[in-house]
């Protein structure tokens, strides 16, 4: 809020006491005066303050000089054509009396009012200052001259002069006070209605604009703003009171502190005595606390000394286990060396037997080749014999004519028998070979069938195992635990249930393979081959939990097939293995390759397998290079290594893995399922082929057995037939008969051939027997070799379990050594802790004796103190501080008393101020409630007067109108009925013609004039858009109002010729001439001077 508002609120009651505003008498009831009450009194009275006596312009807008114009005290008409300077006069009036450039609607900046080419513009206005309401008449006199200068930069400067021309003030604040005193409102459109404002009001379609026009004209908006400012001030005052209340609390606390200091002046001796007592108690309280501190130390030493026996037992226990494990390892090593010795002993014999089999095989092949040659020779001799017999038969046929029929028949029969014997001999030889072949084929088929049966069983077991693995893998899609066995999920649920029932002291952890994660997936097979059965193992905190877990496992597993249970004390700290772990720059240990969240799992694997001492080396050659270098030195602390393929590498041994894929730690379950399905399909196809091959081998064996039996029967029949025919032939040969001399050489040759055939047959039989002997020797040698080979294989089969047991034994040795070392270190740490405790106890005892001696000096008699030294020390320090403060202030007692009284007085003063402000706010709230009510009544009263005046003025033209105020929504709607009443309906002003609207607007403005309190009114082109009739009626109404309000000044600017105006001393016409080229000043003529 500006200074003007406060001034206005102070001066308004004096000015309104003689006007139509409500006043209040001593009894508080409002009294109202009508507009006509003071008419008779004011008809001969002219305005005394605030009216414009004269105005002059220099270099203002486009005019070099206008004026000075001398205005009359009542009605003034400023007439002239466009460009003559009417609007310039009105604009200069607004600007000179403090209005803004935007209010004039002639420019946005003051520098725009300076004539082009000039450095400044000047405006001079003379205001009347007479009568009892004059403003500082002792300084200004009968009139006040307001001189305004506007620079080309838009800077406005004022000079306020007296009627004699003497400078009184150059401050704008003085001008604002003058305007407030005279109630001059240049920004009020009812006071000064410019041409642009008039046009805007005529064309305005907003009912809100009309309401604002009404509020501004009646100064109700200023009153509303004043009340709003008062309420804001009230809110600020309330906030200030709240801050004072906060300050009041601080002052109250300060007052109490001063009061306490004031009262404490008499208690210094009492506090000093109490301080001495507290010091005595403090001395023995320290002794008591030290004694209490020593009690748990003594108890702890006693308990720890009892625990030493347990550590000794554990160390001895694990020493025994180390010795036992070393003993078992030595036995297994001896067994392995013994088996290796046996295998080395059998190796030369096996090689010799193999050489013998090969030698017998060569002899058999040689014998079979000789037998084949002899068989070919025998066939050739038999063929020659057949040809010779044929020749003899031909000769005998010729001789037969000379012999008798009996002789001929006997010869023919002998020939027939001889031929059949030869055929039977050949057939017997063939059957003998067939029998050997069939026997060999049967034995080979039997052996193949047995071998294939064993292989089929192995393959079936492998298929069953893969089916179980596949089922576990498929189940692990939804439950990863199924990888570790079909019973594991149910087992884990049973463990959880038992744990919830409190069956375990600590819940078992497992399977261990489920609790670990790989950092490098390529090492999955290596880790599984390293941990083996530990992947399925469980870990228990104590033996009671172990027994409970065994009982639960018995519901799911048969004895001997249960997962391993390891008993090891649970701890939340991972073992410190830095001193015994392997550190290699290129290859990680198993511990480093695993991500293990549970320290119990990591510690268990360290104890059972020593995973911190096992390296993982992906490449086989790198593993051999690292572990089996020429120097024989593996990396420090490294016992063994595993490759990516699962091979196990020691410094002097290398074992290939029988497992080819990871079963538990593979990340891609679907890939493992596909691999198992593919492998299972391949093995099933292989099993089907085995079945077919076994059926085929069995069928071959049966066929060979049948053929063998048949060959035995056929040979038996052939030999029986040969004996009968030989006997018959011998009998026929013993019969003598005459032979021709020509047949004798042939018969001799035949006999020689027979002899040769017989010899060759005997040699063939000998070779056949030799071949059979060689074959038998070969078979016997092969049988002995096979038996020896099977013995070697059985020894090899014995080696693997021994190796496995030896490996486990080595691990057990390392684990036992680790535990022994662990307990030795714990015992060592335990003993060191006991020594530390004893040293601390001795030191405490010495401190106790010193404290007792010191306490005895302070207070010889020991007192029973129940308070702690800390609380006593706190109270002692507080008392010391208080005593020191009191002692420091002992020499300034007057200061303490003075500060106490000052604090009490200040606290009382602020308290009274807060109460006074509270009362003021309360009273202000009541006053503002009354003011708001009066404001509402005044608004209602002014709106009723405005309606009445509006209807009265419209009726002079024969119009009817309706004016509706909506104070809640701040809108004013005006309806006008032109013409004769009853023949036309009321319509909004926007639907009227230009002249009708201008007339209605003039009526509205005049009705506001009746209720507005300003010393002068100015209208610019009020009759725009009016016809002659409306202009005449409007003029008559304005002149009538001016005649009734002679104490006010009226200034009308119009381009119309006002020659029809009546000649009257109250009316002054200022006629402006059109400017002529080259004239620097515009002359004006004046009619009817006052």
PDB file of C-alpha atoms in Angstrom, residues 79-80 1054-1062 1069:
ATOM      1  CA  UNK A  79     -14.963  22.395 -28.718  1.00  0.00           C
ATOM      2  CA  UNK A  80     -12.961  22.140 -31.861  1.00  0.00           C
ATOM      3  CA  UNK A1054     -16.795  17.637 -28.206  1.00  0.00           C
ATOM      4  CA  UNK A1055     -16.236  18.299 -31.904  1.00  0.00           C
ATOM      5  CA  UNK A1056     -19.849  19.541 -32.209  1.00  0.00           C
ATOM      6  CA  UNK A1057     -20.736  23.175 -32.603  1.00  0.00           C
ATOM      7  CA  UNK A1058     -22.282  24.233 -29.286  1.00  0.00           C
ATOM      8  CA  UNK A1059     -23.952  27.364 -30.679  1.00  0.00           C
ATOM      9  CA  UNK A1060     -27.327  26.142 -29.469  1.00  0.00           C
ATOM     10  CA  UNK A1061     -26.258  26.313 -25.842  1.00  0.00           C
ATOM     11  CA  UNK A1062     -28.081  28.886 -23.736  1.00  0.00           C
ATOM     12  CA  UNK A1069     -17.238  27.439 -23.994  1.00  0.00           C
TER      13      UNK A1069
END
